[in-house]
CSV table of C-alpha atoms in Angstrom, one decimal:
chain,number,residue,atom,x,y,z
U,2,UNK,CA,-3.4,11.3,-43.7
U,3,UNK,CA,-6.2,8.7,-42.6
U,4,UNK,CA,-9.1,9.5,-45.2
U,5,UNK,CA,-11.4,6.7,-44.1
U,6,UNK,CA,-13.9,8.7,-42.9
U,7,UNK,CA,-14.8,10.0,-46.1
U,8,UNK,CA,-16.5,6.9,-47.0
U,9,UNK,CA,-19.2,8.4,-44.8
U,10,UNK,CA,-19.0,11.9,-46.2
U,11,UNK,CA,-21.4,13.8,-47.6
U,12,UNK,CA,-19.2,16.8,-48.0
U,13,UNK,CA,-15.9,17.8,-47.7
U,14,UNK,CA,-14.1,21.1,-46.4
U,15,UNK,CA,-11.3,23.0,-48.4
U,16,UNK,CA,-8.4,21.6,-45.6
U,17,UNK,CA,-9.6,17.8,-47.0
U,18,UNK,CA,-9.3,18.9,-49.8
U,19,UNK,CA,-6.3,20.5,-50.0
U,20,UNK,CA,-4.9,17.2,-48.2
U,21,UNK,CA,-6.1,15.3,-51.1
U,22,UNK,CA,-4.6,17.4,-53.6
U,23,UNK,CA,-0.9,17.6,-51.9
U,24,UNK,CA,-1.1,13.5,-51.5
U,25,UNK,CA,-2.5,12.6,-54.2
U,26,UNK,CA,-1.7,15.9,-56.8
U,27,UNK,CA,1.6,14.5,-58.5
U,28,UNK,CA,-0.4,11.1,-58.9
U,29,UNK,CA,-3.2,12.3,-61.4
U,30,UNK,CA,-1.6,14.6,-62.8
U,31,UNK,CA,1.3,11.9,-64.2
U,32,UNK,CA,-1.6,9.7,-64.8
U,33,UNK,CA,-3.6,12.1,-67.2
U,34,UNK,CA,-0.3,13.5,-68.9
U,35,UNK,CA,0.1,9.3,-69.7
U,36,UNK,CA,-3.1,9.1,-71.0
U,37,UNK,CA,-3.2,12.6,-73.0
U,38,UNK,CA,0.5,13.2,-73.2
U,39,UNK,CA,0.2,16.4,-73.0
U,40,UNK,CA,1.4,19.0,-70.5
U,41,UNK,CA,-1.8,21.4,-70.6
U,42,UNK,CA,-4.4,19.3,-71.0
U,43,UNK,CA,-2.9,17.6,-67.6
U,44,UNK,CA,-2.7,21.0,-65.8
U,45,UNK,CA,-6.6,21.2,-66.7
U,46,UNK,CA,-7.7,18.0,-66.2
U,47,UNK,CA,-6.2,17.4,-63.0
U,48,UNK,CA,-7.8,20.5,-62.1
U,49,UNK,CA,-11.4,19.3,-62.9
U,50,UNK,CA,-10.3,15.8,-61.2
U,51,UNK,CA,-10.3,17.5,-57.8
U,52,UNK,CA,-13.7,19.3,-58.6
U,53,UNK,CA,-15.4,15.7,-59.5
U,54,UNK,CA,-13.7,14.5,-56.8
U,55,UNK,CA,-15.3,17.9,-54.1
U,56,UNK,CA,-18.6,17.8,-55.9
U,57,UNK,CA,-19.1,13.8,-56.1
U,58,UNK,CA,-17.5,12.6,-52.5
U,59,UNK,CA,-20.8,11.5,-51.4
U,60,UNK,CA,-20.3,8.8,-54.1
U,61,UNK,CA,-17.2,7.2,-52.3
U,62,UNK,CA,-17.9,4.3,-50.3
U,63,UNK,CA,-15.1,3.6,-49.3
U,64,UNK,CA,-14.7,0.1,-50.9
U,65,UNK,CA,-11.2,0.7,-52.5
U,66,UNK,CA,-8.2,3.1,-51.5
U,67,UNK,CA,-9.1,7.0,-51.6
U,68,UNK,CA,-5.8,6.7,-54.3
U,69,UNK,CA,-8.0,4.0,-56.6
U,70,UNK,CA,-10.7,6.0,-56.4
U,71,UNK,CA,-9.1,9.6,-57.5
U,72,UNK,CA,-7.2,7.7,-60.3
U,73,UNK,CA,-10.8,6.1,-61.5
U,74,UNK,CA,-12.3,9.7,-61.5
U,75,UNK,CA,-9.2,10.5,-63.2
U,76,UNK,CA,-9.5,8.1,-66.0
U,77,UNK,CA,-13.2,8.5,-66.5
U,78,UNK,CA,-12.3,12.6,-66.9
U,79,UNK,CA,-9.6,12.3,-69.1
U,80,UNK,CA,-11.7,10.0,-71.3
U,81,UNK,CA,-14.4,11.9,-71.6
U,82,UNK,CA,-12.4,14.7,-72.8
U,83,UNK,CA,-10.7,12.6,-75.3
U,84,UNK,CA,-13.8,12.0,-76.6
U,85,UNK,CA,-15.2,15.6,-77.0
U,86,UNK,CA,-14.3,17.6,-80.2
U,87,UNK,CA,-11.8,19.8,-78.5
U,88,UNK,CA,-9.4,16.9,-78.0
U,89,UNK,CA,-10.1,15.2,-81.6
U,90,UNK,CA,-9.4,18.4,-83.4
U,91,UNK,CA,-6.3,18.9,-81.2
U,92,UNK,CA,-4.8,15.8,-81.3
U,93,UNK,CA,-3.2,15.5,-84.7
U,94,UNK,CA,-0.8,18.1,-83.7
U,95,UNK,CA,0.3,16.9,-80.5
U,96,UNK,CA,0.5,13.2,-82.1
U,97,UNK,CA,2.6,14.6,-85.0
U,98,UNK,CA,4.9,16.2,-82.8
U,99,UNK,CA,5.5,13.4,-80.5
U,100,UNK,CA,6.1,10.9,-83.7
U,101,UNK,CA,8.4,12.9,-85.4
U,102,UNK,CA,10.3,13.4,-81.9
U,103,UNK,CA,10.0,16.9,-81.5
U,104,UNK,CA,8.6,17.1,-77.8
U,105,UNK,CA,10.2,14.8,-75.8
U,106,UNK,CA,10.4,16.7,-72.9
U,107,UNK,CA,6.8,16.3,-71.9
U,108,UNK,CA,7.6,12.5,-71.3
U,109,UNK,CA,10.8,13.4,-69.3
U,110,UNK,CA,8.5,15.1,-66.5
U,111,UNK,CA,6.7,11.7,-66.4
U,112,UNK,CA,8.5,10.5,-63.6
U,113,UNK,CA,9.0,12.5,-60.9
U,114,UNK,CA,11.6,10.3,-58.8
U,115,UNK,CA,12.7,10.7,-55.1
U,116,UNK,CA,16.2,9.1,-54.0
U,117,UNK,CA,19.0,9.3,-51.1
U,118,UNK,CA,21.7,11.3,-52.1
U,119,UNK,CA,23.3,8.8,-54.8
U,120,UNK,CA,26.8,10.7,-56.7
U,121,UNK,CA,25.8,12.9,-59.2
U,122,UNK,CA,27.2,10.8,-62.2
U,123,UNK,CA,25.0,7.9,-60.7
U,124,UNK,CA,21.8,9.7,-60.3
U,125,UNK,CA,21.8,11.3,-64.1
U,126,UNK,CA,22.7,7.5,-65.7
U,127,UNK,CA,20.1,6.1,-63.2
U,128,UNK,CA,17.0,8.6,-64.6
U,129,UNK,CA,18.9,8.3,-68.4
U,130,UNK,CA,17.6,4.6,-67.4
U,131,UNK,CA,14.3,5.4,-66.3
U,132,UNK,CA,13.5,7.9,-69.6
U,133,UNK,CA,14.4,5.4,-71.3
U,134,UNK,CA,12.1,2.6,-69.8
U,135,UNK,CA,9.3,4.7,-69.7
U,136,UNK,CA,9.9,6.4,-73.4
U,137,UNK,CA,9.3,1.9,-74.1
U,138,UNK,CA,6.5,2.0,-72.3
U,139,UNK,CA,4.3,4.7,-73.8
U,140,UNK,CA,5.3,3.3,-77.2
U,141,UNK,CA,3.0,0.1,-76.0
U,142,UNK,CA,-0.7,-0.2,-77.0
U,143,UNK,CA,-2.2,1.6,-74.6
U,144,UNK,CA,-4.3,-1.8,-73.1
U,145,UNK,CA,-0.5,-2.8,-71.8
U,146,UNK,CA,0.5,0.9,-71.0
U,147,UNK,CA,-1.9,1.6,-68.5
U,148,UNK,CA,-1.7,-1.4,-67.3
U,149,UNK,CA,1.6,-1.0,-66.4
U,150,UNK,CA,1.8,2.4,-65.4
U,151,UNK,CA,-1.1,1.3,-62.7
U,152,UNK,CA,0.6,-1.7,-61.5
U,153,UNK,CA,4.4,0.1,-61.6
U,154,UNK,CA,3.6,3.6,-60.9
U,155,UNK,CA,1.1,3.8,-58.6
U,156,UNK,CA,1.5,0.3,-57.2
U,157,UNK,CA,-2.2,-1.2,-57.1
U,158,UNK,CA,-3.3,-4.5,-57.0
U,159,UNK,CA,-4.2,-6.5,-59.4
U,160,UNK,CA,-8.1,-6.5,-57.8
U,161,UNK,CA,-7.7,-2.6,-57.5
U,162,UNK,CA,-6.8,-2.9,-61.3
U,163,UNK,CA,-9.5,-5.0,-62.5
U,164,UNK,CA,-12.0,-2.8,-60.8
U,165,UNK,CA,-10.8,0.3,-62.2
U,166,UNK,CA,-10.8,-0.9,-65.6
U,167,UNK,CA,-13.9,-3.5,-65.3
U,168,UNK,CA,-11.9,-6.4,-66.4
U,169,UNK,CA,-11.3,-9.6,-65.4
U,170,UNK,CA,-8.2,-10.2,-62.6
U,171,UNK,CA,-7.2,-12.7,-65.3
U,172,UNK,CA,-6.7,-10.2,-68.3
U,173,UNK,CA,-5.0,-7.9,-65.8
U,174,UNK,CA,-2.5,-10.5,-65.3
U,175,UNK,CA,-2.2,-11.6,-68.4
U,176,UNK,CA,-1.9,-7.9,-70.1
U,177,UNK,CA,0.6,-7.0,-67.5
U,178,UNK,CA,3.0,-10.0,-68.0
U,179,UNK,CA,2.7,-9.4,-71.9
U,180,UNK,CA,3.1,-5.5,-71.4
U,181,UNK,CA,6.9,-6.2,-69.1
U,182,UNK,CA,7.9,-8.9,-71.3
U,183,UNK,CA,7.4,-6.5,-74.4
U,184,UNK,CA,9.6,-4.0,-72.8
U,185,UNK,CA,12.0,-6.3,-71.7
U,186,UNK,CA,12.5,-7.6,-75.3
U,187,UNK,CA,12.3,-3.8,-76.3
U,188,UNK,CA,15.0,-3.0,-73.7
U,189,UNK,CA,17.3,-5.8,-74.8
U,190,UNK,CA,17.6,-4.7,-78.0
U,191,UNK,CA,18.1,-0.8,-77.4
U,192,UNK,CA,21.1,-2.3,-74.9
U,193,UNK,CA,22.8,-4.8,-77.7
């Protein structure tokens, strides 16, 4: 769906936002269970990402993608939370489960992958692959990990990067060719 117009909007009706939700659902909900790494908190958040996203559309102007946009509101919500005492008293339990290996499932949802219709065998070695990569990846600092995850996942530019973040084009590019040669190096030596 064309959402240009709703850099004119003022409001929005429950069919554009519905729209929104089934393009754009999958996409902030990944992108807070990256930041929070956790399965509720990104059921809730994403939630309250749409509501921002209802309440505040008379603050889009329409001077990046509708997609940039969501994932900023996203970012700004889930960091917010993290800062709120709620998340700081939970997070030493989720953290210590995730170190000591006990919930790795959560991360296996990451990635939500659509393909042709590759042979069985093919398709489970292929995503054994792709949890692997991405287990490398959330195991960077998180400077390189988002970075990644916005340039990889959700494919924006390096502009549409540097304005979500408010950094310079120059530390995106930098941060994101230090981020893939770190997993590269990391991926090497899980394959030797």
């Amino acid at each position: 769906m064309d959402y240009s117009f709703l850099a004119e909007a003022q409001t929005i009706n429950n069919d554009t936002l519905a729209s929104l939700m089934h393009d754009y659902g999958n996409d902030v909900w990944n992108y807070v269970y990256f930041l929070t790494r956790n399965t509720e908190q990104a059921d809730d958040l994403s939630q309250e990402v749409f509501v921002r996203a209802y309440t505040g559309i008379a603050t889009y102007r329409g001077d990046c993608s509708i997609k940039t946009w969501l994932l900023t509101i996203t970012r700004n919500t889930t960091f917010t939370y993290r800062k709120s005492r709620f998340f700081r008293n939970s997070l030493w339990g989720e953290t210590l489960s995730l170190e000591s290996g006990q919930d790795q499932s959560g991360s296996r949802q990451m990635m939500r992958e659509r393909s042709a219709h590759p042979s069985a065998e093919m398709e489970v070695i292929r995503k054994a692959h792709v949890h692997e990569i991405w287990d490398i990846v959330l195991a960077l600092p998180e400077k390189f990990r988002e970075i990644l995850l916005l340039h990889l996942r959700y494919e924006l530019t390096t502009v549409e990067i540097a304005d979500m973040l408010r950094i310079s084009q120059g530390t995106v590019k930098s941060r994101l060719s230090r981020a893939k040669v770190k997993v590269r190096k990391q991926w090497e030596e899980r394959s030797e």
